[in-house]
């Protein structure tokens, strides 16, 4: 199969969408398929084993980490792409890539699938605070409904997200296909080396959080939890791996609350060992986002044997099973802190959750989920072939 992917975001921009695209693309390649990805140019090199076409882009004013693709540059690729005889186009983001994808799919005469990775209804008010939240939610719903109903097939990472879209009025044929993890990529990490690298004593209790430092990730709640935990375990340290627009706000809050010595920001970490070491350095991984359509980092933590304490909202509710590598908590500071304190003080519980988490994470194989995606591609392609066949006339 010849697969064309199109996105508004990709590495070196680190987030869940980039990870999902890369994971599936590598698996497709391993299974003998051809992959071409069209993505923004960030002015930095990033090698891939598949064809990667970089498109000139501009800064996005509300979020400097992201870029706006130059749509005209994508149109200039049409004749070149047309000669490649792609079987399907898969768009991963709803901005320029979506509208360029609609045009490309018509001009290349191939079906268009789109992934709905992000719960936009809960995002927009964090970045456009001058507009009433109710207006933004209404806009996000109409925007999402219109886009999802305009494609040939829809992929969502969780039933919870699909239920939301159905509530918006999305009627398009859809398949629930989460992103998997590669067993060989998250089977080991060197937590001891990570602690040495950052000067963290081996005996110091460490909590880890990996993810974009953004307002919608509910990191403020985790800081409240940290404050409560520190009253019981004064030496506790929270390591935050990632970056984002909320970082300075969180830094100021930590300073004002006398917690700055309890948090270590380490920035984005490479997935070639640095990230795995970070996960493994933690006695527990904590998470409380309300907006995840899946929550891949939870699976990565469990695959590496790091016990999880997390709320289970939206997509994370379908990833987490209480006891299988995780303690599921309500979004209540004292309850969440109590679970965390209990876990940090009980090495037997840590070991049991670690063992069960590793076993549970094996169920989320990247290879198996790539097969499901390929099967859905074939289904949508066949539907287009069938609809294009002329209906026999009656005599």
mmCIF file with all atom_site columns, C-alpha atoms in Angstrom, residues 96-243:
data_model
loop_
_atom_site.group_PDB
_atom_site.id
_atom_site.type_symbol
_atom_site.label_atom_id
_atom_site.label_alt_id
_atom_site.label_comp_id
_atom_site.label_asym_id
_atom_site.label_entity_id
_atom_site.label_seq_id
_atom_site.pdbx_PDB_ins_code
_atom_site.Cartn_x
_atom_site.Cartn_y
_atom_site.Cartn_z
_atom_site.occupancy
_atom_site.B_iso_or_equiv
_atom_site.pdbx_formal_charge
_atom_site.auth_seq_id
_atom_site.auth_comp_id
_atom_site.auth_asym_id
_atom_site.auth_atom_id
_atom_site.pdbx_PDB_model_num
ATOM 1   C CA . UNK A 1 96  ? -4.193  23.914 7.069  1.00 0.00 ? 96  UNK A CA 1
ATOM 2   C CA . UNK A 1 97  ? -3.553  20.186 6.700  1.00 0.00 ? 97  UNK A CA 1
ATOM 3   C CA . UNK A 1 98  ? -7.284  19.423 6.746  1.00 0.00 ? 98  UNK A CA 1
ATOM 4   C CA . UNK A 1 99  ? -8.218  21.849 3.991  1.00 0.00 ? 99  UNK A CA 1
ATOM 5   C CA . UNK A 1 100 ? -5.158  21.011 1.912  1.00 0.00 ? 100 UNK A CA 1
ATOM 6   C CA . UNK A 1 101 ? -6.043  17.360 2.404  1.00 0.00 ? 101 UNK A CA 1
ATOM 7   C CA . UNK A 1 102 ? -9.548  17.853 1.016  1.00 0.00 ? 102 UNK A CA 1
ATOM 8   C CA . UNK A 1 103 ? -8.073  19.374 -2.131 1.00 0.00 ? 103 UNK A CA 1
ATOM 9   C CA . UNK A 1 104 ? -5.313  16.774 -2.464 1.00 0.00 ? 104 UNK A CA 1
ATOM 10  C CA . UNK A 1 105 ? -7.657  13.832 -2.062 1.00 0.00 ? 105 UNK A CA 1
ATOM 11  C CA . UNK A 1 106 ? -9.849  15.133 -4.899 1.00 0.00 ? 106 UNK A CA 1
ATOM 12  C CA . UNK A 1 107 ? -6.929  15.869 -7.191 1.00 0.00 ? 107 UNK A CA 1
ATOM 13  C CA . UNK A 1 108 ? -5.237  12.532 -6.484 1.00 0.00 ? 108 UNK A CA 1
ATOM 14  C CA . UNK A 1 109 ? -8.584  10.693 -6.589 1.00 0.00 ? 109 UNK A CA 1
ATOM 15  C CA . UNK A 1 110 ? -7.918  8.835  -3.340 1.00 0.00 ? 110 UNK A CA 1
ATOM 16  C CA . UNK A 1 111 ? -9.979  8.548  -0.141 1.00 0.00 ? 111 UNK A CA 1
ATOM 17  C CA . UNK A 1 112 ? -9.293  10.860 2.785  1.00 0.00 ? 112 UNK A CA 1
ATOM 18  C CA . UNK A 1 113 ? -9.124  9.645  6.380  1.00 0.00 ? 113 UNK A CA 1
ATOM 19  C CA . UNK A 1 114 ? -8.660  12.035 9.289  1.00 0.00 ? 114 UNK A CA 1
ATOM 20  C CA . UNK A 1 115 ? -7.601  11.386 12.889 1.00 0.00 ? 115 UNK A CA 1
ATOM 21  C CA . UNK A 1 116 ? -9.227  13.392 15.680 1.00 0.00 ? 116 UNK A CA 1
ATOM 22  C CA . UNK A 1 117 ? -6.414  13.527 18.227 1.00 0.00 ? 117 UNK A CA 1
ATOM 23  C CA . UNK A 1 118 ? -7.285  16.600 20.307 1.00 0.00 ? 118 UNK A CA 1
ATOM 24  C CA . UNK A 1 119 ? -10.283 17.529 22.466 1.00 0.00 ? 119 UNK A CA 1
ATOM 25  C CA . UNK A 1 120 ? -10.439 21.098 21.145 1.00 0.00 ? 120 UNK A CA 1
ATOM 26  C CA . UNK A 1 121 ? -13.560 22.058 23.073 1.00 0.00 ? 121 UNK A CA 1
ATOM 27  C CA . UNK A 1 122 ? -11.485 22.019 26.259 1.00 0.00 ? 122 UNK A CA 1
ATOM 28  C CA . UNK A 1 123 ? -8.466  23.772 24.733 1.00 0.00 ? 123 UNK A CA 1
ATOM 29  C CA . UNK A 1 124 ? -9.491  26.997 23.015 1.00 0.00 ? 124 UNK A CA 1
ATOM 30  C CA . UNK A 1 125 ? -10.383 29.078 26.071 1.00 0.00 ? 125 UNK A CA 1
ATOM 31  C CA . UNK A 1 126 ? -6.867  28.488 27.453 1.00 0.00 ? 126 UNK A CA 1
ATOM 32  C CA . UNK A 1 127 ? -5.351  30.271 24.443 1.00 0.00 ? 127 UNK A CA 1
ATOM 33  C CA . UNK A 1 128 ? -8.032  32.826 23.516 1.00 0.00 ? 128 UNK A CA 1
ATOM 34  C CA . UNK A 1 129 ? -9.156  34.092 26.957 1.00 0.00 ? 129 UNK A CA 1
ATOM 35  C CA . UNK A 1 130 ? -10.695 37.329 25.654 1.00 0.00 ? 130 UNK A CA 1
ATOM 36  C CA . UNK A 1 131 ? -13.607 35.443 24.023 1.00 0.00 ? 131 UNK A CA 1
ATOM 37  C CA . UNK A 1 132 ? -16.314 33.911 26.273 1.00 0.00 ? 132 UNK A CA 1
ATOM 38  C CA . UNK A 1 133 ? -15.782 30.203 26.898 1.00 0.00 ? 133 UNK A CA 1
ATOM 39  C CA . UNK A 1 134 ? -19.310 29.320 25.805 1.00 0.00 ? 134 UNK A CA 1
ATOM 40  C CA . UNK A 1 135 ? -18.700 30.900 22.390 1.00 0.00 ? 135 UNK A CA 1
ATOM 41  C CA . UNK A 1 136 ? -15.435 29.040 21.964 1.00 0.00 ? 136 UNK A CA 1
ATOM 42  C CA . UNK A 1 137 ? -17.006 25.711 22.930 1.00 0.00 ? 137 UNK A CA 1
ATOM 43  C CA . UNK A 1 138 ? -19.822 26.264 20.423 1.00 0.00 ? 138 UNK A CA 1
ATOM 44  C CA . UNK A 1 139 ? -17.293 27.167 17.725 1.00 0.00 ? 139 UNK A CA 1
ATOM 45  C CA . UNK A 1 140 ? -15.149 24.109 18.474 1.00 0.00 ? 140 UNK A CA 1
ATOM 46  C CA . UNK A 1 141 ? -18.172 21.818 18.229 1.00 0.00 ? 141 UNK A CA 1
ATOM 47  C CA . UNK A 1 142 ? -19.382 23.276 14.923 1.00 0.00 ? 142 UNK A CA 1
ATOM 48  C CA . UNK A 1 143 ? -15.842 23.306 13.538 1.00 0.00 ? 143 UNK A CA 1
ATOM 49  C CA . UNK A 1 144 ? -15.224 19.688 14.536 1.00 0.00 ? 144 UNK A CA 1
ATOM 50  C CA . UNK A 1 145 ? -18.583 18.470 13.232 1.00 0.00 ? 145 UNK A CA 1
ATOM 51  C CA . UNK A 1 146 ? -18.103 20.161 9.866  1.00 0.00 ? 146 UNK A CA 1
ATOM 52  C CA . UNK A 1 147 ? -14.584 18.809 9.388  1.00 0.00 ? 147 UNK A CA 1
ATOM 53  C CA . UNK A 1 148 ? -15.275 15.255 10.534 1.00 0.00 ? 148 UNK A CA 1
ATOM 54  C CA . UNK A 1 149 ? -18.310 14.923 8.280  1.00 0.00 ? 149 UNK A CA 1
ATOM 55  C CA . UNK A 1 150 ? -16.350 16.122 5.237  1.00 0.00 ? 150 UNK A CA 1
ATOM 56  C CA . UNK A 1 151 ? -13.906 13.187 5.066  1.00 0.00 ? 151 UNK A CA 1
ATOM 57  C CA . UNK A 1 152 ? -14.286 9.590  3.914  1.00 0.00 ? 152 UNK A CA 1
ATOM 58  C CA . UNK A 1 153 ? -13.330 7.987  7.206  1.00 0.00 ? 153 UNK A CA 1
ATOM 59  C CA . UNK A 1 154 ? -12.559 9.042  10.760 1.00 0.00 ? 154 UNK A CA 1
ATOM 60  C CA . UNK A 1 155 ? -10.099 7.623  13.299 1.00 0.00 ? 155 UNK A CA 1
ATOM 61  C CA . UNK A 1 156 ? -10.409 8.354  17.022 1.00 0.00 ? 156 UNK A CA 1
ATOM 62  C CA . UNK A 1 157 ? -8.181  6.985  19.801 1.00 0.00 ? 157 UNK A CA 1
ATOM 63  C CA . UNK A 1 158 ? -10.965 6.237  22.306 1.00 0.00 ? 158 UNK A CA 1
ATOM 64  C CA . UNK A 1 159 ? -14.676 5.516  22.634 1.00 0.00 ? 159 UNK A CA 1
ATOM 65  C CA . UNK A 1 160 ? -14.985 8.547  24.909 1.00 0.00 ? 160 UNK A CA 1
ATOM 66  C CA . UNK A 1 161 ? -13.803 10.854 22.137 1.00 0.00 ? 161 UNK A CA 1
ATOM 67  C CA . UNK A 1 162 ? -16.084 9.211  19.588 1.00 0.00 ? 162 UNK A CA 1
ATOM 68  C CA . UNK A 1 163 ? -19.052 9.659  21.939 1.00 0.00 ? 163 UNK A CA 1
ATOM 69  C CA . UNK A 1 164 ? -18.250 13.375 22.168 1.00 0.00 ? 164 UNK A CA 1
ATOM 70  C CA . UNK A 1 165 ? -18.097 13.672 18.377 1.00 0.00 ? 165 UNK A CA 1
ATOM 71  C CA . UNK A 1 166 ? -21.381 11.818 17.942 1.00 0.00 ? 166 UNK A CA 1
ATOM 72  C CA . UNK A 1 167 ? -22.875 14.341 20.353 1.00 0.00 ? 167 UNK A CA 1
ATOM 73  C CA . UNK A 1 168 ? -21.646 17.115 18.071 1.00 0.00 ? 168 UNK A CA 1
ATOM 74  C CA . UNK A 1 169 ? -23.576 15.579 15.174 1.00 0.00 ? 169 UNK A CA 1
ATOM 75  C CA . UNK A 1 170 ? -20.705 13.692 13.526 1.00 0.00 ? 170 UNK A CA 1
ATOM 76  C CA . UNK A 1 171 ? -22.228 10.840 11.526 1.00 0.00 ? 171 UNK A CA 1
ATOM 77  C CA . UNK A 1 172 ? -19.198 9.791  9.491  1.00 0.00 ? 172 UNK A CA 1
ATOM 78  C CA . UNK A 1 173 ? -18.019 6.172  9.494  1.00 0.00 ? 173 UNK A CA 1
ATOM 79  C CA . UNK A 1 174 ? -15.386 5.965  12.276 1.00 0.00 ? 174 UNK A CA 1
ATOM 80  C CA . UNK A 1 175 ? -12.974 3.469  13.805 1.00 0.00 ? 175 UNK A CA 1
ATOM 81  C CA . UNK A 1 176 ? -11.485 3.528  17.311 1.00 0.00 ? 176 UNK A CA 1
ATOM 82  C CA . UNK A 1 177 ? -7.747  2.918  16.945 1.00 0.00 ? 177 UNK A CA 1
ATOM 83  C CA . UNK A 1 178 ? -5.427  4.101  19.746 1.00 0.00 ? 178 UNK A CA 1
ATOM 84  C CA . UNK A 1 179 ? -1.676  4.484  19.358 1.00 0.00 ? 179 UNK A CA 1
ATOM 85  C CA . UNK A 1 180 ? 0.394   1.556  20.558 1.00 0.00 ? 180 UNK A CA 1
ATOM 86  C CA . UNK A 1 181 ? 3.847   1.299  22.056 1.00 0.00 ? 181 UNK A CA 1
ATOM 87  C CA . UNK A 1 182 ? 6.885   -0.567 20.796 1.00 0.00 ? 182 UNK A CA 1
ATOM 88  C CA . UNK A 1 183 ? 7.943   -3.186 23.358 1.00 0.00 ? 183 UNK A CA 1
ATOM 89  C CA . UNK A 1 184 ? 11.615  -2.822 22.460 1.00 0.00 ? 184 UNK A CA 1
ATOM 90  C CA . UNK A 1 185 ? 11.501  0.976  22.840 1.00 0.00 ? 185 UNK A CA 1
ATOM 91  C CA . UNK A 1 186 ? 9.995   1.006  26.325 1.00 0.00 ? 186 UNK A CA 1
ATOM 92  C CA . UNK A 1 187 ? 11.359  -2.165 27.872 1.00 0.00 ? 187 UNK A CA 1
ATOM 93  C CA . UNK A 1 188 ? 14.189  -0.631 29.869 1.00 0.00 ? 188 UNK A CA 1
ATOM 94  C CA . UNK A 1 189 ? 15.440  2.653  31.272 1.00 0.00 ? 189 UNK A CA 1
ATOM 95  C CA . UNK A 1 190 ? 18.329  3.646  33.519 1.00 0.00 ? 190 UNK A CA 1
ATOM 96  C CA . UNK A 1 191 ? 16.826  5.561  36.396 1.00 0.00 ? 191 UNK A CA 1
ATOM 97  C CA . UNK A 1 192 ? 20.091  5.474  38.343 1.00 0.00 ? 192 UNK A CA 1
ATOM 98  C CA . UNK A 1 193 ? 21.933  7.217  35.492 1.00 0.00 ? 193 UNK A CA 1
ATOM 99  C CA . UNK A 1 194 ? 19.184  9.839  35.287 1.00 0.00 ? 194 UNK A CA 1
ATOM 100 C CA . UNK A 1 195 ? 19.469  10.600 38.989 1.00 0.00 ? 195 UNK A CA 1
ATOM 101 C CA . UNK A 1 196 ? 23.242  10.941 38.727 1.00 0.00 ? 196 UNK A CA 1
ATOM 102 C CA . UNK A 1 197 ? 22.872  13.216 35.688 1.00 0.00 ? 197 UNK A CA 1
ATOM 103 C CA . UNK A 1 198 ? 20.623  15.628 37.606 1.00 0.00 ? 198 UNK A CA 1
ATOM 104 C CA . UNK A 1 199 ? 22.174  15.272 41.046 1.00 0.00 ? 199 UNK A CA 1
ATOM 105 C CA . UNK A 1 200 ? 19.191  13.514 42.626 1.00 0.00 ? 200 UNK A CA 1
ATOM 106 C CA . UNK A 1 201 ? 20.126  11.323 45.633 1.00 0.00 ? 201 UNK A CA 1
ATOM 107 C CA . UNK A 1 202 ? 19.199  7.671  45.171 1.00 0.00 ? 202 UNK A CA 1
ATOM 108 C CA . UNK A 1 203 ? 17.111  7.645  48.335 1.00 0.00 ? 203 UNK A CA 1
ATOM 109 C CA . UNK A 1 204 ? 15.068  10.756 47.454 1.00 0.00 ? 204 UNK A CA 1
ATOM 110 C CA . UNK A 1 205 ? 11.402  9.956  46.615 1.00 0.00 ? 205 UNK A CA 1
ATOM 111 C CA . UNK A 1 206 ? 10.744  11.075 43.024 1.00 0.00 ? 206 UNK A CA 1
ATOM 112 C CA . UNK A 1 207 ? 7.473   11.696 41.234 1.00 0.00 ? 207 UNK A CA 1
ATOM 113 C CA . UNK A 1 208 ? 7.581   12.046 37.449 1.00 0.00 ? 208 UNK A CA 1
ATOM 114 C CA . UNK A 1 209 ? 5.292   13.861 35.032 1.00 0.00 ? 209 UNK A CA 1
ATOM 115 C CA . UNK A 1 210 ? 5.896   13.741 31.263 1.00 0.00 ? 210 UNK A CA 1
ATOM 116 C CA . UNK A 1 211 ? 3.950   15.949 28.900 1.00 0.00 ? 211 UNK A CA 1
ATOM 117 C CA . UNK A 1 212 ? 3.489   19.349 27.424 1.00 0.00 ? 212 UNK A CA 1
ATOM 118 C CA . UNK A 1 213 ? 3.419   22.062 30.076 1.00 0.00 ? 213 UNK A CA 1
ATOM 119 C CA . UNK A 1 214 ? 0.120   23.565 29.038 1.00 0.00 ? 214 UNK A CA 1
ATOM 120 C CA . UNK A 1 215 ? -2.877  24.889 30.955 1.00 0.00 ? 215 UNK A CA 1
ATOM 121 C CA . UNK A 1 216 ? -5.206  22.165 29.675 1.00 0.00 ? 216 UNK A CA 1
ATOM 122 C CA . UNK A 1 217 ? -2.957  19.447 31.145 1.00 0.00 ? 217 UNK A CA 1
ATOM 123 C CA . UNK A 1 218 ? -4.134  20.284 34.688 1.00 0.00 ? 218 UNK A CA 1
ATOM 124 C CA . UNK A 1 219 ? -0.603  20.573 36.041 1.00 0.00 ? 219 UNK A CA 1
ATOM 125 C CA . UNK A 1 220 ? -1.804  23.149 38.574 1.00 0.00 ? 220 UNK A CA 1
ATOM 126 C CA . UNK A 1 221 ? -3.744  20.350 40.262 1.00 0.00 ? 221 UNK A CA 1
ATOM 127 C CA . UNK A 1 222 ? -0.565  18.257 40.428 1.00 0.00 ? 222 UNK A CA 1
ATOM 128 C CA . UNK A 1 223 ? 1.234   21.162 42.111 1.00 0.00 ? 223 UNK A CA 1
ATOM 129 C CA . UNK A 1 224 ? -1.549  21.253 44.716 1.00 0.00 ? 224 UNK A CA 1
ATOM 130 C CA . UNK A 1 225 ? -1.040  17.510 45.203 1.00 0.00 ? 225 UNK A CA 1
ATOM 131 C CA . UNK A 1 226 ? 2.720   18.030 45.509 1.00 0.00 ? 226 UNK A CA 1
ATOM 132 C CA . UNK A 1 227 ? 2.157   20.595 48.268 1.00 0.00 ? 227 UNK A CA 1
ATOM 133 C CA . UNK A 1 228 ? 0.013   18.103 50.176 1.00 0.00 ? 228 UNK A CA 1
ATOM 134 C CA . UNK A 1 229 ? 2.493   15.246 49.673 1.00 0.00 ? 229 UNK A CA 1
ATOM 135 C CA . UNK A 1 230 ? 5.418   17.405 50.807 1.00 0.00 ? 230 UNK A CA 1
ATOM 136 C CA . UNK A 1 231 ? 3.737   17.888 54.184 1.00 0.00 ? 231 UNK A CA 1
ATOM 137 C CA . UNK A 1 232 ? 4.003   14.114 54.721 1.00 0.00 ? 232 UNK A CA 1
ATOM 138 C CA . UNK A 1 233 ? 7.231   13.513 52.772 1.00 0.00 ? 233 UNK A CA 1
ATOM 139 C CA . UNK A 1 234 ? 9.301   16.751 52.993 1.00 0.00 ? 234 UNK A CA 1
ATOM 140 C CA . UNK A 1 235 ? 12.069  15.488 50.664 1.00 0.00 ? 235 UNK A CA 1
ATOM 141 C CA . UNK A 1 236 ? 9.756   14.589 47.758 1.00 0.00 ? 236 UNK A CA 1
ATOM 142 C CA . UNK A 1 237 ? 10.755  15.823 44.278 1.00 0.00 ? 237 UNK A CA 1
ATOM 143 C CA . UNK A 1 238 ? 8.572   16.195 41.194 1.00 0.00 ? 238 UNK A CA 1
ATOM 144 C CA . UNK A 1 239 ? 10.436  15.890 37.885 1.00 0.00 ? 239 UNK A CA 1
ATOM 145 C CA . UNK A 1 240 ? 8.591   17.496 34.965 1.00 0.00 ? 240 UNK A CA 1
ATOM 146 C CA . UNK A 1 241 ? 9.766   16.501 31.489 1.00 0.00 ? 241 UNK A CA 1
ATOM 147 C CA . UNK A 1 242 ? 8.393   18.748 28.758 1.00 0.00 ? 242 UNK A CA 1
ATOM 148 C CA . UNK A 1 243 ? 7.883   22.398 27.966 1.00 0.00 ? 243 UNK A CA 1
#
